PDB file of C-alpha atoms in Angstrom:
ATOM      1  CA  UNK A   1      63.292  74.706 104.057  1.00 66.00           C
ATOM      2  CA  UNK A   2      63.830  74.613 107.814  1.00 78.00           C
ATOM      3  CA  UNK A   3      67.252  75.901 108.852  1.00 83.00           C
ATOM      4  CA  UNK A   4      68.914  75.272 112.188  1.00 86.00           C
ATOM      5  CA  UNK A   5      70.925  78.209 113.464  1.00 86.00           C
ATOM      6  CA  UNK A   6      73.624  76.600 115.583  1.00 89.00           C
ATOM      7  CA  UNK A   7      76.732  78.723 114.970  1.00 89.00           C
ATOM      8  CA  UNK A   8      77.425  82.166 116.354  1.00 90.00           C
ATOM      9  CA  UNK A   9      79.261  84.897 114.502  1.00 86.00           C
ATOM     10  CA  UNK A  10      80.754  87.775 116.456  1.00 90.00           C
ATOM     11  CA  UNK A  11      81.979  90.635 114.323  1.00 90.00           C
ATOM     12  CA  UNK A  12      81.991  94.386 114.177  1.00 94.00           C
ATOM     13  CA  UNK A  13      79.883  96.312 111.692  1.00 94.00           C
ATOM     14  CA  UNK A  14      79.782  99.947 110.778  1.00 97.00           C
ATOM     15  CA  UNK A  15      76.872 101.829 112.271  1.00 97.00           C
ATOM     16  CA  UNK A  16      75.315 102.362 108.847  1.00 97.00           C
ATOM     17  CA  UNK A  17      75.485  98.644 107.991  1.00 95.00           C
ATOM     18  CA  UNK A  18      74.023  97.697 111.361  1.00 95.00           C
ATOM     19  CA  UNK A  19      71.222 100.210 110.908  1.00 97.00           C
ATOM     20  CA  UNK A  20      70.396  98.961 107.403  1.00 96.00           C
ATOM     21  CA  UNK A  21      70.479  95.342 108.556  1.00 96.00           C
ATOM     22  CA  UNK A  22      68.095  96.083 111.429  1.00 96.00           C
ATOM     23  CA  UNK A  23      65.773  98.131 109.228  1.00 97.00           C
ATOM     24  CA  UNK A  24      65.702  95.421 106.563  1.00 97.00           C
ATOM     25  CA  UNK A  25      64.898  92.760 109.166  1.00 97.00           C
ATOM     26  CA  UNK A  26      62.174  94.961 110.637  1.00 98.00           C
ATOM     27  CA  UNK A  27      60.617  95.716 107.244  1.00 97.00           C
ATOM     28  CA  UNK A  28      60.560  92.040 106.317  1.00 97.00           C
ATOM     29  CA  UNK A  29      59.513  90.934 109.825  1.00 98.00           C
ATOM     30  CA  UNK A  30      62.431  88.525 110.077  1.00 96.00           C
ATOM     31  CA  UNK A  31      65.101  87.965 112.664  1.00 94.00           C
ATOM     32  CA  UNK A  32      68.454  89.591 111.983  1.00 94.00           C
ATOM     33  CA  UNK A  33      70.163  86.201 112.087  1.00 93.00           C
ATOM     34  CA  UNK A  34      67.897  84.940 109.293  1.00 94.00           C
ATOM     35  CA  UNK A  35      68.485  88.031 107.152  1.00 95.00           C
ATOM     36  CA  UNK A  36      72.228  87.896 107.725  1.00 93.00           C
ATOM     37  CA  UNK A  37      72.341  84.182 106.905  1.00 94.00           C
ATOM     38  CA  UNK A  38      70.558  84.801 103.592  1.00 95.00           C
ATOM     39  CA  UNK A  39      72.824  87.747 102.715  1.00 94.00           C
ATOM     40  CA  UNK A  40      76.025  85.838 103.494  1.00 94.00           C
ATOM     41  CA  UNK A  41      74.763  82.733 101.719  1.00 94.00           C
ATOM     42  CA  UNK A  42      74.105  84.767  98.574  1.00 96.00           C
ATOM     43  CA  UNK A  43      77.455  86.595  98.741  1.00 97.00           C
ATOM     44  CA  UNK A  44      79.768  83.659  99.463  1.00 97.00           C
ATOM     45  CA  UNK A  45      80.906  81.027  96.978  1.00 97.00           C
ATOM     46  CA  UNK A  46      79.352  77.580  97.345  1.00 96.00           C
ATOM     47  CA  UNK A  47      81.177  74.861  99.271  1.00 95.00           C
ATOM     48  CA  UNK A  48      81.985  73.174  95.954  1.00 96.00           C
ATOM     49  CA  UNK A  49      83.450  76.377  94.516  1.00 97.00           C
ATOM     50  CA  UNK A  50      85.595  76.881  97.617  1.00 96.00           C
ATOM     51  CA  UNK A  51      86.826  73.282  97.459  1.00 96.00           C
ATOM     52  CA  UNK A  52      87.777  73.766  93.802  1.00 95.00           C
ATOM     53  CA  UNK A  53      89.615  77.001  94.606  1.00 95.00           C
ATOM     54  CA  UNK A  54      91.508  75.311  97.432  1.00 94.00           C
ATOM     55  CA  UNK A  55      92.418  72.389  95.172  1.00 94.00           C
ATOM     56  CA  UNK A  56      93.728  74.791  92.505  1.00 93.00           C
ATOM     57  CA  UNK A  57      95.715  76.664  95.125  1.00 92.00           C
ATOM     58  CA  UNK A  58      97.216  73.434  96.452  1.00 91.00           C
ATOM     59  CA  UNK A  59      98.141  72.211  92.970  1.00 92.00           C
ATOM     60  CA  UNK A  60      99.795  75.530  92.073  1.00 89.00           C
ATOM     61  CA  UNK A  61     101.871  75.890  95.238  1.00 76.00           C
ATOM     62  CA  UNK A  62     105.480  74.682  95.200  1.00 74.00           C
ATOM     63  CA  UNK A  63     106.186  71.395  96.937  1.00 63.00           C
ATOM     64  CA  UNK A  64     107.594  72.288 100.361  1.00 50.00           C
ATOM     65  CA  UNK A  65     107.379  68.738 101.724  1.00 54.00           C
ATOM     66  CA  UNK A  66     110.991  67.918 100.930  1.00 55.00           C
ATOM     67  CA  UNK A  67     114.110  70.080 101.032  1.00 52.00           C
ATOM     68  CA  UNK A  68     116.433  69.520  98.033  1.00 56.00           C
ATOM     69  CA  UNK A  69     119.552  70.440 100.078  1.00 55.00           C
TER      70      UNK A  69
END
């Protein structure tokens, strides 16, 4: 599968996490962005799961569209 890396993520990491990320990328001869993409992809819920969670959240929240006053 050919991925296109078009989005940038700017965040702060602890020194130990940064070191492990760089070492892992070096050991596997891969770019950090590719390693990080795979790690985040594995850790995050799928788009479908997130949509379902958002739908449940929306259906459970009280209706604030109208004020009964």
